[in-house]
């Protein structure tokens, strides 16, 4: 079975894929000091508790946190006796082209989302990922990654507002009852919620105008359904888009290896 690992700035997701479906998925906080041994104790305990019959033979990793990759590679080598595929490394081939300025490093998560989006929905896409940052990735008609937009994430914006303004409390994101708030919390929630609705809609509209074509907007990340409640921003939502992309990249590399 394949262990797919998506390491983001805030959380790391581990999913076990049996070749047809994900049989288990777990999430943990991303901590660069966590060792391979600690990862294994945590993971093996969850596998046992959930009675998952999984013999992991392959590992693929996508990480936006370079300091974490080493321990994840050690995890794969020491406990699963396999050399992991790491998205973004030269030995990990992508089934799509990356057309950006020379010397530009594209985040692995954005490449994985591009692969997954094209495989599931075809080309001419805008993929909006609500993570630590809110990213907009543009997928060409032929599936190539051709650039995008990076904006501060929703929770990051809320935290920055709380930390920079002493009188403002920490609040959770939710859809306010009305646009005009009558207390501090409601004012902050309205500013963040409707501000991000406007941000997503405006950026997507400008990308479509610049590309001069119809494009579908695909959302991923846990906050996407919340914003979809306000206005129809997205054509589709896929919570596990990144994990699906990892399986597509793994299969692509396996096919190349088998053909060699």
Tab-separated table of N, CA, C and O in Angstrom, residues 7-49:
chain	number	residue	atom	x	y	z
A	7	UNK	N	2.538	17.540	3.829
A	7	UNK	CA	3.039	18.328	4.953
A	7	UNK	C	2.882	19.814	4.638
A	7	UNK	O	3.575	20.353	3.772
A	8	UNK	N	1.973	20.469	5.330
A	8	UNK	CA	1.766	21.896	5.164
A	8	UNK	C	2.366	22.676	6.320
A	8	UNK	O	2.907	22.100	7.265
A	9	UNK	N	2.245	23.982	6.268
A	9	UNK	CA	2.829	24.813	7.314
A	9	UNK	C	2.141	24.622	8.659
A	9	UNK	O	2.772	24.790	9.701
A	10	UNK	N	0.863	24.282	8.642
A	10	UNK	CA	0.104	24.137	9.888
A	10	UNK	C	-0.122	22.682	10.255
A	10	UNK	O	0.119	22.276	11.388
A	11	UNK	N	-0.585	21.885	9.297
A	11	UNK	CA	-0.903	20.481	9.560
A	11	UNK	C	-0.234	19.555	8.552
A	11	UNK	O	0.090	19.972	7.437
A	12	UNK	N	-0.038	18.308	8.979
A	12	UNK	CA	0.467	17.265	8.096
A	12	UNK	C	-0.562	16.149	8.036
A	12	UNK	O	-1.050	15.692	9.076
A	13	UNK	N	-0.907	15.731	6.812
A	13	UNK	CA	-1.922	14.697	6.612
A	13	UNK	C	-1.246	13.425	6.119
A	13	UNK	O	-0.424	13.459	5.193
A	14	UNK	N	-1.588	12.305	6.740
A	14	UNK	CA	-1.099	10.986	6.348
A	14	UNK	C	-2.307	10.178	5.852
A	14	UNK	O	-3.301	10.045	6.577
A	15	UNK	N	-2.226	9.649	4.638
A	15	UNK	CA	-3.306	8.821	4.100
A	15	UNK	C	-2.737	7.518	3.557
A	15	UNK	O	-1.675	7.512	2.933
A	16	UNK	N	-3.451	6.433	3.790
A	16	UNK	CA	-3.064	5.126	3.271
A	16	UNK	C	-3.984	4.775	2.111
A	16	UNK	O	-5.214	4.764	2.257
A	17	UNK	N	-3.395	4.511	0.961
A	17	UNK	CA	-4.120	4.245	-0.278
A	17	UNK	C	-3.859	2.817	-0.723
A	17	UNK	O	-2.703	2.392	-0.824
A	18	UNK	N	-4.935	2.079	-1.001
A	18	UNK	CA	-4.774	0.660	-1.338
A	18	UNK	C	-4.744	0.404	-2.842
A	18	UNK	O	-4.804	-0.752	-3.268
A	19	UNK	N	-4.652	1.468	-3.640
A	19	UNK	CA	-4.649	1.318	-5.084
A	19	UNK	C	-5.961	1.711	-5.719
A	19	UNK	O	-6.026	1.990	-6.925
A	20	UNK	N	-7.022	1.760	-4.902
A	20	UNK	CA	-8.341	2.149	-5.399
A	20	UNK	C	-8.980	3.253	-4.554
A	20	UNK	O	-9.725	4.081	-5.070
A	21	UNK	N	-8.681	3.248	-3.262
A	21	UNK	CA	-9.295	4.232	-2.380
A	21	UNK	C	-8.395	4.466	-1.166
A	21	UNK	O	-7.464	3.683	-0.898
A	22	UNK	N	-8.680	5.549	-0.452
A	22	UNK	CA	-7.983	5.805	0.805
A	22	UNK	C	-8.686	5.029	1.910
A	22	UNK	O	-9.882	5.201	2.134
A	23	UNK	N	-7.937	4.184	2.582
A	23	UNK	CA	-8.535	3.363	3.635
A	23	UNK	C	-8.446	4.033	4.994
A	23	UNK	O	-9.154	3.639	5.937
A	24	UNK	N	-7.585	5.042	5.121
A	24	UNK	CA	-7.465	5.756	6.394
A	24	UNK	C	-6.747	7.073	6.156
A	24	UNK	O	-5.839	7.161	5.318
A	25	UNK	N	-7.158	8.099	6.905
A	25	UNK	CA	-6.523	9.417	6.819
A	25	UNK	C	-6.436	10.004	8.219
A	25	UNK	O	-7.433	9.994	8.955
A	26	UNK	N	-5.249	10.513	8.554
A	26	UNK	CA	-5.049	11.144	9.858
A	26	UNK	C	-4.296	12.458	9.690
A	26	UNK	O	-3.522	12.627	8.754
A	27	UNK	N	-4.525	13.360	10.631
A	27	UNK	CA	-3.940	14.697	10.573
A	27	UNK	C	-3.221	14.995	11.891
A	27	UNK	O	-3.721	14.663	12.975
A	28	UNK	N	-2.064	15.631	11.792
A	28	UNK	CA	-1.325	16.041	12.984
A	28	UNK	C	-0.716	17.417	12.749
A	28	UNK	O	-0.563	17.848	11.596
A	29	UNK	N	-0.378	18.104	13.836
A	29	UNK	CA	0.259	19.409	13.709
A	29	UNK	C	1.654	19.244	13.110
A	29	UNK	O	2.365	18.283	13.418
A	30	UNK	N	2.042	20.161	12.248
A	30	UNK	CA	3.377	20.130	11.654
A	30	UNK	C	4.387	20.693	12.652
A	30	UNK	O	4.273	21.831	13.081
A	31	UNK	N	5.350	19.857	13.026
A	31	UNK	CA	6.397	20.266	13.969
A	31	UNK	C	7.730	19.782	13.421
A	31	UNK	O	7.954	18.576	13.298
A	32	UNK	N	8.612	20.720	13.107
A	32	UNK	CA	9.852	20.333	12.436
A	32	UNK	C	10.776	19.527	13.339
A	32	UNK	O	11.646	18.797	12.861
A	33	UNK	N	10.586	19.616	14.659
A	33	UNK	CA	11.469	18.886	15.564
A	33	UNK	C	11.026	17.442	15.794
A	33	UNK	O	11.735	16.663	16.432
A	34	UNK	N	9.877	17.044	15.260
A	34	UNK	CA	9.394	15.676	15.453
A	34	UNK	C	10.279	14.704	14.692
A	34	UNK	O	10.550	14.878	13.509
A	35	UNK	N	10.727	13.657	15.358
A	35	UNK	CA	11.650	12.710	14.746
A	35	UNK	C	10.905	11.613	13.992
A	35	UNK	O	9.689	11.430	14.153
A	36	UNK	N	11.650	10.859	13.192
A	36	UNK	CA	11.070	9.734	12.464
A	36	UNK	C	10.483	8.708	13.421
A	36	UNK	O	9.416	8.135	13.163
A	37	UNK	N	11.165	8.483	14.537
A	37	UNK	CA	10.668	7.527	15.529
A	37	UNK	C	9.332	7.984	16.114
A	37	UNK	O	8.412	7.183	16.318
A	38	UNK	N	9.220	9.281	16.392
A	38	UNK	CA	7.961	9.804	16.928
A	38	UNK	C	6.834	9.690	15.914
A	38	UNK	O	5.700	9.351	16.274
A	39	UNK	N	7.145	9.984	14.652
A	39	UNK	CA	6.133	9.813	13.613
A	39	UNK	C	5.647	8.362	13.568
A	39	UNK	O	4.439	8.099	13.467
A	40	UNK	N	6.580	7.428	13.654
A	40	UNK	CA	6.201	6.025	13.539
A	40	UNK	C	5.352	5.569	14.718
A	40	UNK	O	4.360	4.846	14.531
A	41	UNK	N	5.720	5.968	15.928
A	41	UNK	CA	4.936	5.599	17.106
A	41	UNK	C	3.508	6.121	16.968
A	41	UNK	O	2.527	5.401	17.221
A	42	UNK	N	3.372	7.373	16.557
A	42	UNK	CA	2.045	7.985	16.386
A	42	UNK	C	1.247	7.268	15.298
A	42	UNK	O	0.080	6.904	15.497
A	43	UNK	N	1.893	7.036	14.160
A	43	UNK	CA	1.204	6.440	13.021
A	43	UNK	C	0.833	4.981	13.280
A	43	UNK	O	-0.297	4.551	13.006
A	44	UNK	N	1.764	4.213	13.815
A	44	UNK	CA	1.490	2.798	14.061
A	44	UNK	C	0.409	2.617	15.122
A	44	UNK	O	-0.381	1.669	15.052
A	45	UNK	N	0.358	3.520	16.094
A	45	UNK	CA	-0.691	3.460	17.116
A	45	UNK	C	-2.062	3.678	16.487
A	45	UNK	O	-3.026	2.961	16.785
A	46	UNK	N	-2.174	4.654	15.597
A	46	UNK	CA	-3.451	4.924	14.941
A	46	UNK	C	-3.855	3.767	14.024
A	46	UNK	O	-5.032	3.389	13.966
A	47	UNK	N	-2.888	3.199	13.320
A	47	UNK	CA	-3.182	2.057	12.455
A	47	UNK	C	-3.741	0.900	13.280
A	47	UNK	O	-4.721	0.249	12.898
A	48	UNK	N	-3.148	0.677	14.447
A	48	UNK	CA	-3.600	-0.406	15.323
A	48	UNK	C	-4.977	-0.114	15.924
A	48	UNK	O	-5.852	-0.978	15.947
A	49	UNK	N	-5.179	1.107	16.383
A	49	UNK	CA	-6.450	1.473	17.016
A	49	UNK	C	-7.622	1.371	16.048
A	49	UNK	O	-8.737	1.019	16.447
